[in-house]
mmCIF file of C-alpha atoms in Angstrom:
data_model
loop_
_atom_site.group_PDB
_atom_site.id
_atom_site.type_symbol
_atom_site.label_atom_id
_atom_site.label_comp_id
_atom_site.label_asym_id
_atom_site.label_seq_id
_atom_site.Cartn_x
_atom_site.Cartn_y
_atom_site.Cartn_z
ATOM 1 C CA MET A 193 -127.745 -187.709 -48.056
ATOM 2 C CA LYS A 194 -127.857 -189.881 -51.162
ATOM 3 C CA TYR A 195 -126.571 -188.383 -54.446
ATOM 4 C CA THR A 196 -127.393 -189.427 -58.020
ATOM 5 C CA ALA A 197 -126.530 -188.758 -61.305
ATOM 6 C CA SER A 198 -127.549 -190.767 -64.054
ATOM 7 C CA VAL A 199 -126.683 -190.206 -68.228
ATOM 8 C CA ARG A 200 -129.046 -191.724 -70.682
ATOM 9 C CA SER A 201 -127.133 -191.672 -74.366
ATOM 10 C CA THR A 202 -128.586 -193.276 -77.455
ATOM 11 C CA ALA A 203 -128.179 -191.756 -81.149
ATOM 12 C CA ASP A 204 -131.210 -189.594 -80.957
ATOM 13 C CA ALA A 205 -130.828 -188.231 -77.544
ATOM 14 C CA HIS A 206 -128.539 -187.175 -74.617
ATOM 15 C CA GLU A 207 -130.215 -186.598 -71.260
ATOM 16 C CA VAL A 208 -128.818 -186.214 -67.984
ATOM 17 C CA SER A 209 -129.947 -185.544 -64.803
ATOM 18 C CA VAL A 210 -128.730 -185.189 -60.978
ATOM 19 C CA GLY A 211 -130.520 -185.955 -57.550
ATOM 20 C CA THR A 212 -130.133 -185.207 -53.797
ATOM 21 C CA GLY A 213 -131.958 -186.619 -51.361
ATOM 22 C CA GLY A 214 -134.457 -187.952 -53.871
ATOM 23 C CA ARG A 215 -135.243 -184.747 -55.739
ATOM 24 C CA ALA A 216 -134.278 -185.242 -59.608
ATOM 25 C CA ARG A 217 -133.412 -182.612 -61.769
ATOM 26 C CA PRO A 218 -132.269 -182.570 -65.352
ATOM 27 C CA LEU A 219 -128.739 -180.788 -66.203
ATOM 28 C CA ASP A 220 -127.968 -179.591 -69.687
ATOM 29 C CA VAL A 221 -125.079 -181.293 -70.734
ATOM 30 C CA PRO A 222 -124.984 -181.547 -74.407
ATOM 31 C CA GLY A 223 -124.215 -184.283 -76.810
ATOM 32 C CA ARG A 224 -121.436 -185.200 -78.985
ATOM 33 C CA ASP A 225 -121.994 -183.751 -82.421
ATOM 34 C CA GLY A 226 -122.300 -186.539 -84.937
ATOM 35 C CA ALA A 227 -121.760 -189.442 -82.359
ATOM 36 C CA PRO A 228 -123.452 -190.714 -79.259
ATOM 37 C CA GLY A 229 -121.987 -189.804 -75.727
ATOM 38 C CA SER A 230 -121.454 -186.448 -73.802
ATOM 39 C CA ALA A 231 -119.666 -183.371 -75.945
ATOM 40 C CA VAL A 232 -118.396 -183.149 -72.231
ATOM 41 C CA SER A 233 -115.983 -185.480 -70.911
ATOM 42 C CA GLY A 234 -115.928 -187.254 -67.271
ATOM 43 C CA GLY A 235 -112.551 -185.773 -66.556
ATOM 44 C CA GLU A 236 -114.364 -182.166 -67.108
ATOM 45 C CA LEU A 237 -117.257 -183.117 -65.154
ATOM 46 C CA LEU A 238 -115.141 -184.318 -62.361
ATOM 47 C CA PHE A 239 -112.966 -181.065 -61.962
ATOM 48 C CA LEU A 240 -116.311 -179.337 -62.349
ATOM 49 C CA ALA A 241 -117.649 -181.342 -59.296
ATOM 50 C CA LEU A 242 -114.435 -180.237 -57.315
ATOM 51 C CA ALA A 243 -114.781 -176.944 -58.560
ATOM 52 C CA THR A 244 -118.792 -176.759 -57.638
ATOM 53 C CA CYS A 245 -117.845 -178.456 -54.090
ATOM 54 C CA VAL A 246 -115.440 -175.548 -53.278
ATOM 55 C CA THR A 247 -117.942 -172.617 -54.518
ATOM 56 C CA ASN A 248 -121.029 -173.798 -52.427
ATOM 57 C CA ASP A 249 -118.783 -174.701 -49.620
ATOM 58 C CA VAL A 250 -117.426 -171.362 -49.538
ATOM 59 C CA HIS A 251 -120.571 -169.760 -49.498
ATOM 60 C CA ARG A 252 -122.387 -172.263 -46.973
ATOM 61 C CA GLU A 253 -119.238 -171.846 -44.343
ATOM 62 C CA ALA A 254 -118.854 -167.906 -45.022
ATOM 63 C CA ALA A 255 -122.682 -167.613 -43.838
ATOM 64 C CA ALA A 256 -121.898 -169.942 -40.677
ATOM 65 C CA ARG A 257 -119.514 -167.813 -39.711
ATOM 66 C CA SER A 258 -121.234 -164.458 -40.837
ATOM 67 C CA VAL A 259 -118.053 -163.683 -43.168
ATOM 68 C CA PRO A 260 -119.526 -161.609 -45.980
ATOM 69 C CA VAL A 261 -118.722 -162.984 -49.535
ATOM 70 C CA ASP A 262 -119.647 -160.886 -52.616
ATOM 71 C CA GLY A 263 -118.506 -163.738 -54.772
ATOM 72 C CA VAL A 264 -116.304 -167.109 -55.422
ATOM 73 C CA ASP A 265 -114.089 -167.940 -58.524
ATOM 74 C CA VAL A 266 -112.577 -171.616 -58.572
ATOM 75 C CA GLU A 267 -110.718 -172.902 -61.419
ATOM 76 C CA VAL A 268 -109.708 -176.700 -61.491
ATOM 77 C CA SER A 269 -106.912 -178.162 -63.608
ATOM 78 C CA GLY A 270 -104.968 -181.242 -63.643
ATOM 79 C CA VAL A 271 -104.082 -184.287 -66.453
ATOM 80 C CA PHE A 272 -105.367 -187.515 -67.699
ATOM 81 C CA ASP A 273 -102.417 -188.896 -69.265
ATOM 82 C CA ALA A 274 -104.170 -191.855 -71.047
ATOM 83 C CA PRO A 275 -107.582 -193.641 -71.566
ATOM 84 C CA GLY A 276 -108.051 -195.267 -68.271
ATOM 85 C CA ALA A 277 -105.291 -193.352 -66.204
ATOM 86 C CA THR A 278 -106.266 -192.011 -63.014
ATOM 87 C CA ALA A 279 -105.888 -188.276 -62.717
ATOM 88 C CA ARG A 280 -102.664 -186.148 -61.950
ATOM 89 C CA ASP A 281 -101.510 -182.877 -60.768
ATOM 90 C CA VAL A 282 -104.877 -181.785 -59.796
ATOM 91 C CA VAL A 283 -105.077 -178.272 -58.709
ATOM 92 C CA TYR A 284 -106.975 -175.631 -57.993
ATOM 93 C CA ARG A 285 -107.043 -171.380 -57.233
ATOM 94 C CA VAL A 286 -109.678 -169.755 -55.541
ATOM 95 C CA THR A 287 -110.410 -166.353 -55.640
ATOM 96 C CA VAL A 288 -112.963 -165.100 -52.820
ATOM 97 C CA THR A 289 -114.272 -161.501 -53.358
ATOM 98 C CA SER A 290 -115.317 -160.029 -49.708
ATOM 99 C CA PRO A 291 -114.843 -156.825 -47.573
ATOM 100 C CA ALA A 292 -113.697 -159.147 -44.608
ATOM 101 C CA PRO A 293 -109.989 -159.344 -43.719
ATOM 102 C CA GLU A 294 -107.742 -161.354 -45.501
ATOM 103 C CA ALA A 295 -106.735 -163.440 -43.072
ATOM 104 C CA VAL A 296 -110.416 -164.359 -42.228
ATOM 105 C CA VAL A 297 -111.076 -165.414 -45.492
ATOM 106 C CA ARG A 298 -107.743 -167.263 -45.953
ATOM 107 C CA ASP A 299 -109.078 -169.089 -42.717
ATOM 108 C CA LEU A 300 -112.317 -169.567 -44.424
ATOM 109 C CA VAL A 301 -111.060 -171.024 -47.562
ATOM 110 C CA ALA A 302 -108.557 -173.372 -45.800
ATOM 111 C CA HIS A 303 -111.404 -174.866 -43.463
ATOM 112 C CA VAL A 304 -113.441 -175.360 -46.772
ATOM 113 C CA ASP A 305 -110.357 -177.270 -48.224
ATOM 114 C CA ALA A 306 -110.193 -179.516 -45.206
ATOM 115 C CA ILE A 307 -113.628 -180.352 -45.442
ATOM 116 C CA ALA A 308 -115.115 -180.091 -48.686
ATOM 117 C CA GLU A 309 -116.968 -183.338 -49.563
ATOM 118 C CA VAL A 310 -115.793 -183.653 -52.938
ATOM 119 C CA HIS A 311 -112.151 -182.902 -52.315
ATOM 120 C CA GLY A 312 -112.166 -185.531 -49.240
ATOM 121 C CA SER A 313 -113.595 -188.166 -51.461
ATOM 122 C CA LEU A 314 -110.923 -188.335 -54.045
ATOM 123 C CA ARG A 315 -108.165 -187.508 -51.124
ATOM 124 C CA ALA A 316 -109.359 -190.699 -49.410
ATOM 125 C CA GLY A 317 -109.359 -192.806 -52.501
ATOM 126 C CA THR A 318 -113.424 -193.467 -52.051
ATOM 127 C CA PRO A 319 -114.055 -196.846 -53.659
ATOM 128 C CA VAL A 320 -116.668 -197.112 -56.916
ATOM 129 C CA THR A 321 -118.414 -200.473 -57.252
ATOM 130 C CA LEU A 322 -120.101 -201.612 -60.196
ATOM 131 C CA THR A 323 -122.972 -203.589 -58.901
ATOM 132 C CA ASP A 324 -125.226 -204.325 -62.208
ATOM 133 C CA VAL A 325 -124.774 -204.900 -65.962
ATOM 134 C CA ARG A 326 -128.052 -204.984 -68.158
ATOM 135 C CA VAL A 327 -128.489 -205.547 -71.789
ATOM 136 C CA GLU A 328 -131.309 -204.670 -73.502
ATOM 137 C CA ARG A 329 -132.311 -206.094 -76.665
ATOM 138 C CA PRO A 330 -133.342 -203.125 -79.319
ATOM 139 C CA ALA A 331 -137.086 -203.009 -79.926
#
Protein backbone atom coordinates (compact mmCIF):
# COMPACT_ATOMS: atom_id res chain seq x y z
CA MET A 1 0.00 0.00 0.00
CA LYS A 2 1.33 3.43 -0.92
CA TYR A 3 1.75 6.08 1.78
CA THR A 4 2.18 9.81 1.16
CA ALA A 5 2.92 12.96 3.13
CA SER A 6 3.08 16.57 1.99
CA VAL A 7 3.78 19.99 3.43
CA ARG A 8 2.99 23.33 1.81
CA SER A 9 4.58 26.19 3.68
CA THR A 10 4.33 29.89 2.80
CA ALA A 11 4.60 33.08 4.80
CA ASP A 12 0.82 32.94 5.31
CA ALA A 13 -0.01 29.25 5.62
CA HIS A 14 1.25 25.87 6.74
CA GLU A 15 -0.67 22.89 5.38
CA VAL A 16 0.18 19.26 6.08
CA SER A 17 -1.51 16.16 4.72
CA VAL A 18 -0.89 12.43 4.94
CA GLY A 19 -2.38 9.63 2.92
CA THR A 20 -2.68 5.88 2.64
CA GLY A 21 -3.91 3.98 -0.37
CA GLY A 22 -4.88 7.14 -2.25
CA ARG A 23 -6.92 8.63 0.62
CA ALA A 24 -5.39 11.92 1.82
CA ARG A 25 -6.39 13.75 4.99
CA PRO A 26 -5.15 16.93 6.65
CA LEU A 27 -2.97 16.74 9.73
CA ASP A 28 -2.87 19.60 12.21
CA VAL A 29 0.78 20.63 12.45
CA PRO A 30 1.26 24.26 13.45
CA GLY A 31 3.46 26.65 11.53
CA ARG A 32 6.29 28.53 13.22
CA ASP A 33 5.48 31.77 14.94
CA GLY A 34 6.90 34.66 12.93
CA ALA A 35 8.69 32.56 10.31
CA PRO A 36 7.80 30.12 7.55
CA GLY A 37 8.11 26.42 8.27
CA SER A 38 6.78 23.99 10.80
CA ALA A 39 6.73 24.48 14.56
CA VAL A 40 7.39 20.73 14.83
CA SER A 41 10.76 19.40 13.72
CA GLY A 42 11.31 16.49 11.37
CA GLY A 43 13.10 14.67 14.19
CA GLU A 44 10.04 15.01 16.40
CA LEU A 45 7.84 13.71 13.60
CA LEU A 46 10.23 10.82 12.96
CA PHE A 47 10.00 9.80 16.61
CA LEU A 48 6.22 10.27 16.47
CA ALA A 49 6.16 7.92 13.47
CA LEU A 50 8.00 5.30 15.54
CA ALA A 51 5.62 5.74 18.48
CA THR A 52 2.54 5.68 16.25
CA CYS A 53 3.72 2.57 14.44
CA VAL A 54 4.19 0.64 17.68
CA THR A 55 0.89 1.84 19.11
CA ASN A 56 -1.09 0.82 16.04
CA ASP A 57 0.77 -2.47 15.64
CA VAL A 58 0.23 -3.47 19.28
CA HIS A 59 -3.51 -2.92 18.87
CA ARG A 60 -3.59 -4.75 15.51
CA GLU A 61 -1.50 -7.71 16.62
CA ALA A 62 -3.30 -7.96 19.96
CA ALA A 63 -6.61 -8.23 18.12
CA ALA A 64 -5.16 -10.90 15.81
CA ARG A 65 -4.01 -12.88 18.87
CA SER A 66 -7.19 -12.22 20.89
CA VAL A 67 -5.14 -10.46 23.57
CA PRO A 68 -7.23 -7.80 25.33
CA VAL A 69 -5.53 -4.39 25.39
CA ASP A 70 -7.05 -1.42 27.21
CA GLY A 71 -4.29 1.05 26.37
CA VAL A 72 -0.83 1.51 24.87
CA ASP A 73 1.63 4.25 25.80
CA VAL A 74 4.83 4.64 23.78
CA GLU A 75 7.66 7.08 24.43
CA VAL A 76 10.51 7.49 21.93
CA SER A 77 13.66 9.50 22.49
CA GLY A 78 16.96 10.00 20.74
CA VAL A 79 19.56 12.58 19.80
CA PHE A 80 20.39 14.61 16.70
CA ASP A 81 23.80 16.21 17.32
CA ALA A 82 23.78 18.80 14.52
CA PRO A 83 22.02 19.78 11.30
CA GLY A 84 22.54 16.96 8.79
CA ALA A 85 23.49 14.42 11.45
CA THR A 86 21.63 11.14 11.66
CA ALA A 87 19.76 10.23 14.81
CA ARG A 88 21.57 8.26 17.45
CA ASP A 89 20.67 6.57 20.71
CA VAL A 90 17.07 6.09 19.60
CA VAL A 91 15.23 4.12 22.26
CA TYR A 92 11.60 3.53 23.08
CA ARG A 93 9.47 2.37 25.98
CA VAL A 94 6.11 0.65 25.74
CA THR A 95 3.50 0.36 28.47
CA VAL A 96 0.54 -1.89 27.71
CA THR A 97 -2.52 -1.91 29.95
CA SER A 98 -4.03 -5.37 29.70
CA PRO A 99 -5.63 -8.04 31.88
CA ALA A 100 -3.69 -10.69 29.91
CA PRO A 101 -0.80 -12.55 31.58
CA GLU A 102 2.44 -10.55 31.62
CA ALA A 103 4.29 -13.15 29.53
CA VAL A 104 1.63 -12.91 26.81
CA VAL A 105 1.88 -9.12 26.69
CA ARG A 106 5.69 -9.20 26.66
CA ASP A 107 5.59 -11.70 23.77
CA LEU A 108 3.14 -9.44 21.92
CA VAL A 109 5.43 -6.41 22.30
CA ALA A 110 8.51 -8.43 21.24
CA HIS A 111 6.60 -9.55 18.14
CA VAL A 112 5.62 -5.95 17.34
CA ASP A 113 9.22 -4.80 17.80
CA ALA A 114 10.27 -7.40 15.21
CA ILE A 115 7.61 -6.50 12.61
CA ALA A 116 6.98 -2.74 13.09
CA GLU A 117 7.26 -1.26 9.61
CA VAL A 118 8.76 2.12 10.51
CA HIS A 119 11.29 0.53 12.85
CA GLY A 120 12.22 -2.01 10.20
CA SER A 121 12.67 0.72 7.59
CA LEU A 122 15.10 2.62 9.80
CA ARG A 123 16.93 -0.50 10.94
CA ALA A 124 17.40 -1.58 7.32
CA GLY A 125 18.63 1.84 6.22
CA THR A 126 15.89 2.35 3.63
CA PRO A 127 17.15 4.60 0.82
CA VAL A 128 15.46 7.97 0.33
CA THR A 129 15.76 9.41 -3.19
CA LEU A 130 15.16 12.97 -4.39
CA THR A 131 13.37 12.58 -7.74
CA ASP A 132 12.48 16.14 -8.78
CA VAL A 133 13.12 19.79 -8.00
CA ARG A 134 10.85 22.47 -9.39
CA VAL A 135 11.38 26.22 -9.22
CA GLU A 136 8.30 28.40 -9.46
CA ARG A 137 8.28 32.15 -9.96
CA PRO A 138 6.11 34.30 -7.69
CA ALA A 139 2.92 35.59 -9.27
